[in-house]
PDB file of N, CA and C in Angstrom:
ATOM      1  N   MET A   1      31.023 103.037 108.520  1.00  0.00           N
ATOM      2  CA  MET A   1      29.751 102.930 109.184  1.00  0.00           C
ATOM      3  C   MET A   1      28.981 104.231 109.051  1.00  0.00           C
ATOM      4  N   GLN A   2      29.695 105.343 109.100  1.00  0.00           N
ATOM      5  CA  GLN A   2      29.041 106.649 108.997  1.00  0.00           C
ATOM      6  C   GLN A   2      28.421 106.856 107.615  1.00  0.00           C
ATOM      7  N   TYR A   3      29.125 106.427 106.580  1.00  0.00           N
ATOM      8  CA  TYR A   3      28.678 106.696 105.218  1.00  0.00           C
ATOM      9  C   TYR A   3      27.863 105.563 104.612  1.00  0.00           C
ATOM     10  N   ASN A   4      27.907 104.393 105.212  1.00  0.00           N
ATOM     11  CA  ASN A   4      27.152 103.279 104.676  1.00  0.00           C
ATOM     12  C   ASN A   4      26.663 102.359 105.799  1.00  0.00           C
ATOM     13  N   PRO A   5      25.753 102.863 106.631  1.00  0.00           N
ATOM     14  CA  PRO A   5      25.255 102.034 107.734  1.00  0.00           C
ATOM     15  C   PRO A   5      24.534 100.778 107.250  1.00  0.00           C
ATOM     16  N   ASN A   6      23.963 100.825 106.053  1.00  0.00           N
ATOM     17  CA  ASN A   6      23.268  99.644 105.532  1.00  0.00           C
ATOM     18  C   ASN A   6      24.225  98.493 105.279  1.00  0.00           C
ATOM     19  N   LEU A   7      25.465  98.785 104.886  1.00  0.00           N
ATOM     20  CA  LEU A   7      26.456  97.739 104.693  1.00  0.00           C
ATOM     21  C   LEU A   7      26.769  97.060 106.028  1.00  0.00           C
ATOM     22  N   LEU A   8      26.983  97.863 107.074  1.00  0.00           N
ATOM     23  CA  LEU A   8      27.234  97.299 108.402  1.00  0.00           C
ATOM     24  C   LEU A   8      26.055  96.449 108.851  1.00  0.00           C
ATOM     25  N   ARG A   9      24.869  96.957 108.636  1.00  0.00           N
ATOM     26  CA  ARG A   9      23.676  96.227 109.042  1.00  0.00           C
ATOM     27  C   ARG A   9      23.555  94.910 108.282  1.00  0.00           C
ATOM     28  N   SER A  10      23.839  94.922 106.986  1.00  0.00           N
ATOM     29  CA  SER A  10      23.732  93.691 106.202  1.00  0.00           C
ATOM     30  C   SER A  10      24.786  92.665 106.646  1.00  0.00           C
ATOM     31  N   ILE A  11      25.972  93.116 107.052  1.00  0.00           N
ATOM     32  CA  ILE A  11      27.005  92.208 107.564  1.00  0.00           C
ATOM     33  C   ILE A  11      26.512  91.539 108.848  1.00  0.00           C
ATOM     34  N   ALA A  12      25.914  92.340 109.730  1.00  0.00           N
ATOM     35  CA  ALA A  12      25.396  91.793 110.992  1.00  0.00           C
ATOM     36  C   ALA A  12      24.227  90.845 110.743  1.00  0.00           C
ATOM     37  N   VAL A  13      23.308  91.235 109.861  1.00  0.00           N
ATOM     38  CA  VAL A  13      22.142  90.396 109.562  1.00  0.00           C
ATOM     39  C   VAL A  13      22.578  89.076 108.929  1.00  0.00           C
ATOM     40  N   ALA A  14      23.705  89.079 108.215  1.00  0.00           N
ATOM     41  CA  ALA A  14      24.219  87.854 107.595  1.00  0.00           C
ATOM     42  C   ALA A  14      24.805  86.893 108.622  1.00  0.00           C
ATOM     43  N   GLY A  15      24.855  87.300 109.897  1.00  0.00           N
ATOM     44  CA  GLY A  15      25.286  86.381 110.939  1.00  0.00           C
ATOM     45  C   GLY A  15      26.663  86.661 111.512  1.00  0.00           C
ATOM     46  N   HIS A  16      27.237  87.809 111.216  1.00  0.00           N
ATOM     47  CA  HIS A  16      28.567  88.141 111.717  1.00  0.00           C
ATOM     48  C   HIS A  16      28.489  88.978 112.986  1.00  0.00           C
ATOM     49  N   ASN A  17      29.360  88.697 113.937  1.00  0.00           N
ATOM     50  CA  ASN A  17      29.485  89.535 115.118  1.00  0.00           C
ATOM     51  C   ASN A  17      30.226  90.816 114.741  1.00  0.00           C
ATOM     52  N   ILE A  18      29.870  91.893 115.400  1.00  0.00           N
ATOM     53  CA  ILE A  18      30.477  93.200 115.153  1.00  0.00           C
ATOM     54  C   ILE A  18      31.098  93.688 116.453  1.00  0.00           C
ATOM     55  N   ALA A  19      32.332  94.174 116.373  1.00  0.00           N
ATOM     56  CA  ALA A  19      33.039  94.704 117.547  1.00  0.00           C
ATOM     57  C   ALA A  19      33.602  96.076 117.219  1.00  0.00           C
ATOM     58  N   SER A  20      34.041  96.782 118.234  1.00  0.00           N
ATOM     59  CA  SER A  20      34.561  98.137 118.065  1.00  0.00           C
ATOM     60  C   SER A  20      36.004  98.135 117.570  1.00  0.00           C
ATOM     61  N   HIS A  21      36.356  99.228 116.922  1.00  0.00           N
ATOM     62  CA  HIS A  21      37.691  99.424 116.360  1.00  0.00           C
ATOM     63  C   HIS A  21      38.098 100.892 116.549  1.00  0.00           C
ATOM     64  N   THR A  22      37.520 101.568 117.506  1.00  0.00           N
ATOM     65  CA  THR A  22      37.518 103.015 117.753  1.00  0.00           C
ATOM     66  C   THR A  22      36.709 103.704 116.667  1.00  0.00           C
ATOM     67  N   TYR A  23      36.432 104.970 116.860  1.00  0.00           N
ATOM     68  CA  TYR A  23      35.614 105.691 115.890  1.00  0.00           C
ATOM     69  C   TYR A  23      36.447 106.220 114.726  1.00  0.00           C
ATOM     70  N   SER A  24      37.655 106.687 115.015  1.00  0.00           N
ATOM     71  CA  SER A  24      38.462 107.296 113.947  1.00  0.00           C
ATOM     72  C   SER A  24      39.881 106.737 113.883  1.00  0.00           C
ATOM     73  N   HIS A  25      40.013 105.452 114.186  1.00  0.00           N
ATOM     74  CA  HIS A  25      41.322 104.768 114.176  1.00  0.00           C
ATOM     75  C   HIS A  25      42.324 105.455 115.099  1.00  0.00           C
ATOM     76  N   PHE A  26      41.873 105.782 116.289  1.00  0.00           N
ATOM     77  CA  PHE A  26      42.694 106.410 117.316  1.00  0.00           C
ATOM     78  C   PHE A  26      43.838 105.476 117.691  1.00  0.00           C
ATOM     79  N   GLU A  27      45.065 105.968 117.627  1.00  0.00           N
ATOM     80  CA  GLU A  27      46.220 105.132 117.953  1.00  0.00           C
ATOM     81  C   GLU A  27      46.354 104.973 119.459  1.00  0.00           C
ATOM     82  N   LEU A  28      46.682 103.762 119.894  1.00  0.00           N
ATOM     83  CA  LEU A  28      46.677 103.432 121.306  1.00  0.00           C
ATOM     84  C   LEU A  28      48.065 103.433 121.936  1.00  0.00           C
ATOM     85  N   SER A  29      49.028 104.007 121.233  1.00  0.00           N
ATOM     86  CA  SER A  29      50.371 104.227 121.757  1.00  0.00           C
ATOM     87  C   SER A  29      51.004 105.323 120.912  1.00  0.00           C
ATOM     88  N   ASN A  30      52.043 105.930 121.431  1.00  0.00           N
ATOM     89  CA  ASN A  30      52.718 107.004 120.706  1.00  0.00           C
ATOM     90  C   ASN A  30      53.986 106.473 120.060  1.00  0.00           C
ATOM     91  N   ASP A  31      54.056 106.555 118.744  1.00  0.00           N
ATOM     92  CA  ASP A  31      55.243 106.128 118.002  1.00  0.00           C
ATOM     93  C   ASP A  31      56.303 107.207 118.154  1.00  0.00           C
ATOM     94  N   VAL A  32      57.500 106.829 118.576  1.00  0.00           N
ATOM     95  CA  VAL A  32      58.572 107.815 118.754  1.00  0.00           C
ATOM     96  C   VAL A  32      59.371 108.023 117.472  1.00  0.00           C
ATOM     97  N   GLY A  33      58.840 107.569 116.348  1.00  0.00           N
ATOM     98  CA  GLY A  33      59.456 107.848 115.068  1.00  0.00           C
ATOM     99  C   GLY A  33      60.174 106.683 114.418  1.00  0.00           C
ATOM    100  N   THR A  34      60.334 105.595 115.119  1.00  0.00           N
ATOM    101  CA  THR A  34      61.059 104.462 114.555  1.00  0.00           C
ATOM    102  C   THR A  34      60.116 103.410 113.988  1.00  0.00           C
ATOM    103  N   GLY A  35      58.877 103.473 114.387  1.00  0.00           N
ATOM    104  CA  GLY A  35      57.941 102.422 113.998  1.00  0.00           C
ATOM    105  C   GLY A  35      58.114 101.155 114.809  1.00  0.00           C
ATOM    106  N   LYS A  36      59.083 101.165 115.731  1.00  0.00           N
ATOM    107  CA  LYS A  36      59.351  99.987 116.555  1.00  0.00           C
ATOM    108  C   LYS A  36      59.291 100.278 118.043  1.00  0.00           C
ATOM    109  N   LYS A  37      59.372 101.545 118.416  1.00  0.00           N
ATOM    110  CA  LYS A  37      59.354 101.906 119.831  1.00  0.00           C
ATOM    111  C   LYS A  37      58.188 102.864 120.079  1.00  0.00           C
ATOM    112  N   PHE A  38      57.445 102.559 121.115  1.00  0.00           N
ATOM    113  CA  PHE A  38      56.252 103.331 121.415  1.00  0.00           C
ATOM    114  C   PHE A  38      56.262 103.755 122.875  1.00  0.00           C
ATOM    115  N   THR A  39      55.603 104.865 123.166  1.00  0.00           N
ATOM    116  CA  THR A  39      55.512 105.357 124.530  1.00  0.00           C
ATOM    117  C   THR A  39      54.056 105.332 124.990  1.00  0.00           C
ATOM    118  N   GLU A  40      53.877 105.540 126.279  1.00  0.00           N
ATOM    119  CA  GLU A  40      52.538 105.551 126.871  1.00  0.00           C
ATOM    120  C   GLU A  40      51.728 106.754 126.387  1.00  0.00           C
ATOM    121  N   LEU A  41      50.418 106.616 126.435  1.00  0.00           N
ATOM    122  CA  LEU A  41      49.534 107.737 126.145  1.00  0.00           C
ATOM    123  C   LEU A  41      49.481 108.661 127.348  1.00  0.00           C
ATOM    124  N   SER A  42      49.294 109.944 127.080  1.00  0.00           N
ATOM    125  CA  SER A  42      49.131 110.915 128.165  1.00  0.00           C
ATOM    126  C   SER A  42      47.733 110.751 128.759  1.00  0.00           C
ATOM    127  N   ASN A  43      47.491 111.372 129.904  1.00  0.00           N
ATOM    128  CA  ASN A  43      46.158 111.330 130.514  1.00  0.00           C
ATOM    129  C   ASN A  43      45.119 111.948 129.592  1.00  0.00           C
ATOM    130  N   GLU A  44      45.499 112.995 128.882  1.00  0.00           N
ATOM    131  CA  GLU A  44      44.577 113.637 127.941  1.00  0.00           C
ATOM    132  C   GLU A  44      44.230 112.684 126.793  1.00  0.00           C
ATOM    133  N   GLN A  45      45.232 111.961 126.304  1.00  0.00           N
ATOM    134  CA  GLN A  45      44.984 110.993 125.238  1.00  0.00           C
ATOM    135  C   GLN A  45      44.112 109.842 125.725  1.00  0.00           C
ATOM    136  N   LEU A  46      44.308 109.403 126.961  1.00  0.00           N
ATOM    137  CA  LEU A  46      43.467 108.346 127.518  1.00  0.00           C
ATOM    138  C   LEU A  46      42.021 108.813 127.634  1.00  0.00           C
ATOM    139  N   ASP A  47      41.821 110.073 128.022  1.00  0.00           N
ATOM    140  CA  ASP A  47      40.467 110.625 128.085  1.00  0.00           C
ATOM    141  C   ASP A  47      39.843 110.674 126.686  1.00  0.00           C
ATOM    142  N   GLU A  48      40.648 111.066 125.694  1.00  0.00           N
ATOM    143  CA  GLU A  48      40.161 111.117 124.316  1.00  0.00           C
ATOM    144  C   GLU A  48      39.816 109.713 123.813  1.00  0.00           C
ATOM    145  N   LEU A  49      40.638 108.731 124.174  1.00  0.00           N
ATOM    146  CA  LEU A  49      40.373 107.347 123.793  1.00  0.00           C
ATOM    147  C   LEU A  49      39.045 106.874 124.372  1.00  0.00           C
ATOM    148  N   GLU A  50      38.798 107.199 125.627  1.00  0.00           N
ATOM    149  CA  GLU A  50      37.528 106.813 126.244  1.00  0.00           C
ATOM    150  C   GLU A  50      36.354 107.375 125.445  1.00  0.00           C
ATOM    151  N   GLY A  51      36.457 108.633 125.045  1.00  0.00           N
ATOM    152  CA  GLY A  51      35.412 109.241 124.227  1.00  0.00           C
ATOM    153  C   GLY A  51      35.254 108.550 122.880  1.00  0.00           C
ATOM    154  N   GLU A  52      36.382 108.150 122.277  1.00  0.00           N
ATOM    155  CA  GLU A  52      36.366 107.423 121.003  1.00  0.00           C
ATOM    156  C   GLU A  52      35.625 106.099 121.135  1.00  0.00           C
ATOM    157  N   LEU A  53      35.918 105.376 122.205  1.00  0.00           N
ATOM    158  CA  LEU A  53      35.285 104.071 122.407  1.00  0.00           C
ATOM    159  C   LEU A  53      33.788 104.207 122.652  1.00  0.00           C
ATOM    160  N   ILE A  54      33.413 105.197 123.434  1.00  0.00           N
ATOM    161  CA  ILE A  54      31.993 105.430 123.704  1.00  0.00           C
ATOM    162  C   ILE A  54      31.264 105.822 122.424  1.00  0.00           C
ATOM    163  N   LYS A  55      31.854 106.726 121.646  1.00  0.00           N
ATOM    164  CA  LYS A  55      31.229 107.170 120.392  1.00  0.00           C
ATOM    165  C   LYS A  55      31.097 105.999 119.419  1.00  0.00           C
ATOM    166  N   SER A  56      32.136 105.181 119.331  1.00  0.00           N
ATOM    167  CA  SER A  56      32.106 104.020 118.435  1.00  0.00           C
ATOM    168  C   SER A  56      30.988 103.061 118.841  1.00  0.00           C
ATOM    169  N   TYR A  57      30.949 102.701 120.117  1.00  0.00           N
ATOM    170  CA  TYR A  57      29.939 101.752 120.579  1.00  0.00           C
ATOM    171  C   TYR A  57      28.530 102.321 120.395  1.00  0.00           C
ATOM    172  N   ASP A  58      28.335 103.597 120.750  1.00  0.00           N
ATOM    173  CA  ASP A  58      27.011 104.201 120.613  1.00  0.00           C
ATOM    174  C   ASP A  58      26.556 104.228 119.156  1.00  0.00           C
ATOM    175  N   THR A  59      27.485 104.516 118.243  1.00  0.00           N
ATOM    176  CA  THR A  59      27.139 104.548 116.825  1.00  0.00           C
ATOM    177  C   THR A  59      26.820 103.149 116.320  1.00  0.00           C
ATOM    178  N   LEU A  60      27.631 102.172 116.695  1.00  0.00           N
ATOM    179  CA  LEU A  60      27.339 100.788 116.321  1.00  0.00           C
ATOM    180  C   LEU A  60      25.978 100.359 116.872  1.00  0.00           C
ATOM    181  N   GLN A  61      25.723 100.703 118.111  1.00  0.00           N
ATOM    182  CA  GLN A  61      24.448 100.349 118.762  1.00  0.00           C
ATOM    183  C   GLN A  61      23.276 100.957 118.001  1.00  0.00           C
ATOM    184  N   SER A  62      23.426 102.185 117.516  1.00  0.00           N
ATOM    185  CA  SER A  62      22.326 102.844 116.806  1.00  0.00           C
ATOM    186  C   SER A  62      22.034 102.182 115.461  1.00  0.00           C
ATOM    187  N   VAL A  63      23.016 101.526 114.866  1.00  0.00           N
ATOM    188  CA  VAL A  63      22.838 100.900 113.557  1.00  0.00           C
ATOM    189  C   VAL A  63      22.431  99.440 113.677  1.00  0.00           C
ATOM    190  N   ILE A  64      23.056  98.693 114.599  1.00  0.00           N
ATOM    191  CA  ILE A  64      22.810  97.242 114.658  1.00  0.00           C
ATOM    192  C   ILE A  64      22.383  96.754 116.033  1.00  0.00           C
ATOM    193  N   GLY A  65      21.995  97.655 116.900  1.00  0.00           N
ATOM    194  CA  GLY A  65      21.632  97.273 118.261  1.00  0.00           C
ATOM    195  C   GLY A  65      20.489  96.289 118.358  1.00  0.00           C
ATOM    196  N   ASP A  66      19.668  96.215 117.318  1.00  0.00           N
ATOM    197  CA  ASP A  66      18.523  95.304 117.348  1.00  0.00           C
ATOM    198  C   ASP A  66      18.783  93.997 116.614  1.00  0.00           C
ATOM    199  N   VAL A  67      19.992  93.798 116.088  1.00  0.00           N
ATOM    200  CA  VAL A  67      20.310  92.597 115.311  1.00  0.00           C
ATOM    201  C   VAL A  67      20.896  91.522 116.229  1.00  0.00           C
ATOM    202  N   ALA A  68      20.416  90.286 116.063  1.00  0.00           N
ATOM    203  CA  ALA A  68      20.921  89.157 116.856  1.00  0.00           C
ATOM    204  C   ALA A  68      21.546  88.121 115.941  1.00  0.00           C
ATOM    205  N   VAL A  69      22.563  87.444 116.459  1.00  0.00           N
ATOM    206  CA  VAL A  69      23.229  86.350 115.757  1.00  0.00           C
ATOM    207  C   VAL A  69      23.102  85.124 116.657  1.00  0.00           C
ATOM    208  N   GLY A  70      22.351  84.148 116.217  1.00  0.00           N
ATOM    209  CA  GLY A  70      22.149  82.942 117.032  1.00  0.00           C
ATOM    210  C   GLY A  70      21.519  83.259 118.378  1.00  0.00           C
ATOM    211  N   GLY A  71      20.629  84.232 118.417  1.00  0.00           N
ATOM    212  CA  GLY A  71      19.957  84.600 119.650  1.00  0.00           C
ATOM    213  C   GLY A  71      20.747  85.549 120.545  1.00  0.00           C
ATOM    214  N   GLN A  72      21.981  85.887 120.142  1.00  0.00           N
ATOM    215  CA  GLN A  72      22.822  86.807 120.912  1.00  0.00           C
ATOM    216  C   GLN A  72      22.986  88.107 120.117  1.00  0.00           C
ATOM    217  N   PRO A  73      23.178  89.237 120.807  1.00  0.00           N
ATOM    218  CA  PRO A  73      23.370  90.498 120.083  1.00  0.00           C
ATOM    219  C   PRO A  73      24.549  90.418 119.111  1.00  0.00           C
ATOM    220  N   ALA A  74      24.382  90.992 117.915  1.00  0.00           N
ATOM    221  CA  ALA A  74      25.462  91.019 116.922  1.00  0.00           C
ATOM    222  C   ALA A  74      26.609  91.905 117.404  1.00  0.00           C
ATOM    223  N   LEU A  75      26.277  92.958 118.137  1.00  0.00           N
ATOM    224  CA  LEU A  75      27.294  93.861 118.678  1.00  0.00           C
ATOM    225  C   LEU A  75      27.862  93.237 119.940  1.00  0.00           C
ATOM    226  N   VAL A  76      29.114  92.816 119.865  1.00  0.00           N
ATOM    227  CA  VAL A  76      29.760  92.135 120.981  1.00  0.00           C
ATOM    228  C   VAL A  76      30.739  93.072 121.683  1.00  0.00           C
ATOM    229  N   PRO A  77      30.961  92.866 122.983  1.00  0.00           N
ATOM    230  CA  PRO A  77      31.844  93.763 123.748  1.00  0.00           C
ATOM    231  C   PRO A  77      33.328  93.414 123.566  1.00  0.00           C
ATOM    232  N   LEU A  78      33.755  93.340 122.323  1.00  0.00           N
ATOM    233  CA  LEU A  78      35.155  93.076 122.013  1.00  0.00           C
ATOM    234  C   LEU A  78      35.756  94.322 121.367  1.00  0.00           C
ATOM    235  N   PHE A  79      37.080  94.379 121.345  1.00  0.00           N
ATOM    236  CA  PHE A  79      37.758  95.540 120.787  1.00  0.00           C
ATOM    237  C   PHE A  79      39.040  95.099 120.100  1.00  0.00           C
ATOM    238  N   ARG A  80      39.271  95.595 118.897  1.00  0.00           N
ATOM    239  CA  ARG A  80      40.517  95.341 118.176  1.00  0.00           C
ATOM    240  C   ARG A  80      41.217  96.674 117.951  1.00  0.00           C
ATOM    241  N   PRO A  81      42.426  96.834 118.476  1.00  0.00           N
ATOM    242  CA  PRO A  81      43.155  98.090 118.286  1.00  0.00           C
ATOM    243  C   PRO A  81      43.444  98.336 116.803  1.00  0.00           C
ATOM    244  N   PRO A  82      43.296  99.560 116.333  1.00  0.00           N
ATOM    245  CA  PRO A  82      43.494  99.858 114.914  1.00  0.00           C
ATOM    246  C   PRO A  82      44.867  99.461 114.371  1.00  0.00           C
ATOM    247  N   THR A  83      45.950  99.710 115.090  1.00  0.00           N
ATOM    248  CA  THR A  83      47.283  99.398 114.566  1.00  0.00           C
ATOM    249  C   THR A  83      47.908  98.193 115.255  1.00  0.00           C
ATOM    250  N   LEU A  84      47.235  97.630 116.215  1.00  0.00           N
ATOM    251  CA  LEU A  84      47.710  96.532 117.064  1.00  0.00           C
ATOM    252  C   LEU A  84      48.811  96.951 118.031  1.00  0.00           C
ATOM    253  N   ALA A  85      49.301  98.193 117.943  1.00  0.00           N
ATOM    254  CA  ALA A  85      50.291  98.696 118.909  1.00  0.00           C
ATOM    255  C   ALA A  85      49.511  99.294 120.071  1.00  0.00           C
ATOM    256  N   VAL A  86      49.683  98.716 121.260  1.00  0.00           N
ATOM    257  CA  VAL A  86      48.917  99.127 122.436  1.00  0.00           C
ATOM    258  C   VAL A  86      49.878  99.386 123.600  1.00  0.00           C
ATOM    259  N   SER A  87      49.725 100.544 124.231  1.00  0.00           N
ATOM    260  CA  SER A  87      50.547 100.848 125.395  1.00  0.00           C
ATOM    261  C   SER A  87      50.003 100.136 126.620  1.00  0.00           C
ATOM    262  N   LYS A  88      50.810 100.031 127.659  1.00  0.00           N
ATOM    263  CA  LYS A  88      50.375  99.354 128.888  1.00  0.00           C
ATOM    264  C   LYS A  88      49.196 100.083 129.523  1.00  0.00           C
ATOM    265  N   SER A  89      49.194 101.417 129.462  1.00  0.00           N
ATOM    266  CA  SER A  89      48.105 102.173 130.095  1.00  0.00           C
ATOM    267  C   SER A  89      46.781 101.912 129.405  1.00  0.00           C
ATOM    268  N   VAL A  90      46.788 101.613 128.126  1.00  0.00           N
ATOM    269  CA  VAL A  90      45.556 101.320 127.409  1.00  0.00           C
ATOM    270  C   VAL A  90      45.032  99.941 127.770  1.00  0.00           C
ATOM    271  N   VAL A  91      45.962  98.983 127.936  1.00  0.00           N
ATOM    272  CA  VAL A  91      45.547  97.632 128.300  1.00  0.00           C
ATOM    273  C   VAL A  91      44.844  97.678 129.633  1.00  0.00           C
TER     274      VAL A  91
END
């Protein structure tokens, strides 16, 4: 989105809903090295995640905030975790 906002805009104008995915693929749990076991995020990481989500939404809003799909905003309040691994504190 940063390097090609026109591509994002054309996807939205084509009728697709757009949702957040964090700004920099921030991981939502801590991998303890096995790839199968994860721990909770620290309070500092949760604060950083909040900033990531705000930055992502604000950037998306600046690019496609005026685009509608079927009369509804293209930017929808949905979120997909980058790795699908989510700690309980993030949920």
